[in-house]
Structure formats: structure tokens, C-alpha cells
């Protein structure tokens, strides 16, 4: 029983209340549980088999393999505008339903000053509301010290698996850092597996996209070799 | 219908790449993707993958009443459908084009399929199911059709006046279809503005390009059909160039199919022939999903990942047994049984919670179940996996589901 711990495999049904709270019931409000964990009857129960992770002794989640994106609040996603109605855009973010983006949900937007976005444009947005029974709502309003949201122009989109996207989003991703030392580029990684890349020329954008796609199943040690190959392909 | 919409980004990017004559996957403009042809256990059963595009073809035959207009000819029917969704309109287009090219070019000797004129003929049905669409679906379908037709054998039939006898394959060897020639379709995508013509377009290139040109050639460099989709005006010169390319490509493709069939017939005589099973289980990424990704999410020291994960699974199973009344209610009924086993042999590595197996395994210590539940083993995850002991084959059967 003691072996159910952080960075270990846990299975659905495991009761992990004792590890997360560590017997401290009064501090319950300070803890946050994420995907794969559920609070039932004052207990915290695992509902997806995977690896238990924690951050700062405050945030807890399970890393598990999934294929379909399920919207979660405060995720940054990349979506494609699929339709336009009188009050909002419908955006395809790869979830089971299109999500809604009101015209007013842009920074500095007013009723007269509408954003100029057409069907087919690519946007980066934050999920504002996600419920299992309704379409999710996204917004492009930028708060202080948030990342830049809104329309993404030029560049190219690639699709990767959800787990890989989450891995890349970690700030200590070696690959993105090392690629950045070779060439300057812009990147937006959506939690829904869509990645937008832009750089000075077409050739570099393609090379960066391929490097990111190829690195999915590589181990950490092989990444420098990949970056070396990437640099060679740039010079041709 | 929920097809991934095409974004402006991708469109402008590909057009810009076309203006610089670059393709996204680094291929040259006249380069085909990797073509793989695998045959199944049955005759006329093949899986063709062209890059990520995969098409599965199955040829079947039945005895049928002929059309009134052609009383002494067999019938050829080709139908393609998308696995899971048959409402996509470009598949009806593929159906039409394939039927037109393969029927009108008269590659299959239909008169040889006649058993009794005006009464009984063979009907040959080619069923294509598109498993994955990643561009050049038409070309891949045509390769699958041709390979399946060339590979197919139909049972021998003897008609003695009023009686028709159909021999099974054990009695007489089935007969291959007689094909006059081998037509195969080569697809081009044309970016008219930039004078950029590419062979074997990928899905994005397929969506963005101005024109799609499909030319059907056989292995004798004879044209069997042309299909143009789009509105650009093509010059005579360009069409001639494309058809020359298509002719040389068709010869290569047909040679490849013939080679694959030869290898398959050679393999068929050996006992270890397994049909499509290895191709399906190894190539479609199941293995990658199970081993590589778990390698990553597992503990960081890579040396004994598998053993460690196995260990943890074991430990967690122990936990489940101890904590009753958690969400693991499905196994609740089995808990008494399992605890019995635990008392019987506590050191035994038991990992399976299975009502059928638990009794037999408690009586039979020699069945080592844990060895068969490794994470890199694919089969237990896909379907049933039977572990049987030689001596006690009636009791020692364990099914992991």
C-alpha cells in the first residue's frame, strides 16, 4: 500500500486521499486535483490508469494516454474558425463539439470595434468555460502577464498527440530550446495537440515541424543528435 | 459529417511552398511514397499502404444470372467505402472512376467467367475499404484493386450439360482470373499558377491544389483513361508530359505488385505463413503506443523499465485486493476467491483477476501467468490470449481479456 506514490503507476479505483492530504484535513482547500482524479465522498479516487504526478505539493494529476481532446478550463488551445454567426464564431478545437468564441471576447473589442476574423483563420485562445454537457466557450482576452492570444497569421499547423503536446508545453522542454538556438522561430502549442509554427522561411518552418514530429518517440539522450541533423538539413 | 477544416495558414503555406517548388515531406515532385503490399490468408485479400494511406481490398465471387444484353459475360463490380463513414462524396467519385477505368479497359476477361450462357456466370466483387486517407486515395485504391484481382483465385467449375459442379479448393486447385493487361492509376496534383506538378499528392496538397489529374496506364504503356478534376486549363504539352510520366510509373507499380505476389506465393508454401496478422499488429502503431510511450511515462531510469512497471502493476493489484469497496466494484464478486488463493500460496505471483481462471490456477501452481502479461506484449491488449498448459489442457486455460 505504501508503494502507491508519486511518479508511480496507479490504477482506477485506488484511493490516494492519504498521500495527497498527508493526514492534513484542514489544508484541503489548498490542494488542486487535475485530470484523472476525482473527489468522491471526501476521498480522492483515481479514475484513469496512469502515472501520478504532482507539482509544488499543491497540484496533482494523472498522466495517461488519450486520443480525443476534452476541454478543460484555462487550457490554451489552437483552433480553426469553422463558422460565423451573428454573435459568435464557432471554432474547431479538435474536441467532440465546436466551441464558441463571442465577438466581444477579444482584447479591446467593443460592439462597434469588432475583430476581423474570417472562416478558416487560426486562433490561439484560452478555454473559459468547459462543461461536459455544453459546448465549451473560449476567449481571446489577454490579462496581465498572460500569453498573447488572438489570430495567428502565416505559419503552419501540425498535429501531434495530446500527451506529446503536454510534454512540449513543459517549460523545461530541451528540444524547443535547442532548436531555438539554431534558428529563431515562433511557436504556439495548444493543449489540444495542434501546434502553430512560424519562422523566417518556408524551409525552416518545414524543418522545425518535422523535427518536432520526429522527436515524439525519442529519448532525451537522442535529441542533440536530432538537432544536429536538423542543422545539417537547414544548410543544404 | 465532421471533417477537419482546412485553415488559411496551411493553405497559404502550401501555396508558398509550391511557389518555391518545395514539398512538405521533402519529396521530389515525381517521387512516390513508400508502397507496401501485403496479402492475407485468403486469395484476393490484400492490404496496400502508400505512406499513411491504407486501403484494404477483398475480392469475392458468386454465381449470378448475367445481364440480358451480355448473356455470355461475367460481371465485375468494384465498390469502395470509407471504414466507418460512407457519406463522403469524394468516395463516390472514386467508385465511379475505378469502375469506369477497370470495366471500360476490359482488363478482366469476362467471357472466361461464363459457366452457362444466359443462365449462370461468375460475378466478381471487389470491396475496397479505405482505412486511412492521407492523399492519393484513388491511386492507392487502384493499386489495391489490381493487386487483389491478380492475386484472386476462383473455384474450378465443370458443367456437364444440365449439371454444374463447383469444386472446393481441396479437390481442385482454384483458377486465377485471366487479365488481359494490368491498368493502374497515377495521380497528379497541379498548381497551375506556379507551374508545379507533383506526383502522389499528400492530403494537404490534395486539398489545396488547383487541379487533380488521374491517368490510368497499363503495363504496355497504353492509356486506359483520364480523369481531370478542377477548373484550370491544361495545355497539350503538359498533358503529354504527365502521361509519359504516368506510363513509366505504371510499369514500375505493376512490377512491384507482381513481385509482391511472387513473394507471397513463395511464402504460402512455407508453414509459418501468417497472412496479414504481423503487418496489422506491428505496423499500425499499437506497438509504439504500448512500449515507447510507456517507456517515457515510466520511471526515468531506462534499464529495467519493463520489470519495474510489472512490479508496480503487481503491487497495485495487491492494493486492490486489500482495499475493498473502492471503485473497483467490477471485481468485487471475485474478492473472496482471490483471498482464498492468497491463503493457499502467498508467494505465487498472481496478477489476473478472472473468475474462470482463479480456480484452476489455485489448483495448478505451474501456470505462470505473470510472464504473459508484459507491457510490450501486444496480443493480450488486442483480444483474447489463451495460455494453455500441455498436460492439464482442460483446466489450465486462462483467458486474459
PDB file of C-alpha atoms in Angstrom, chain B residues 128 209 314:
ATOM      1  CA  UNK B 128     -12.277  -1.775 -51.007  1.00  0.00           C
ATOM      2  CA  UNK B 209      -4.141  22.180 -55.438  1.00  0.00           C
ATOM      3  CA  UNK B 314       1.706  -6.360  -9.133  1.00  0.00           C
TER       4      UNK B 314
END
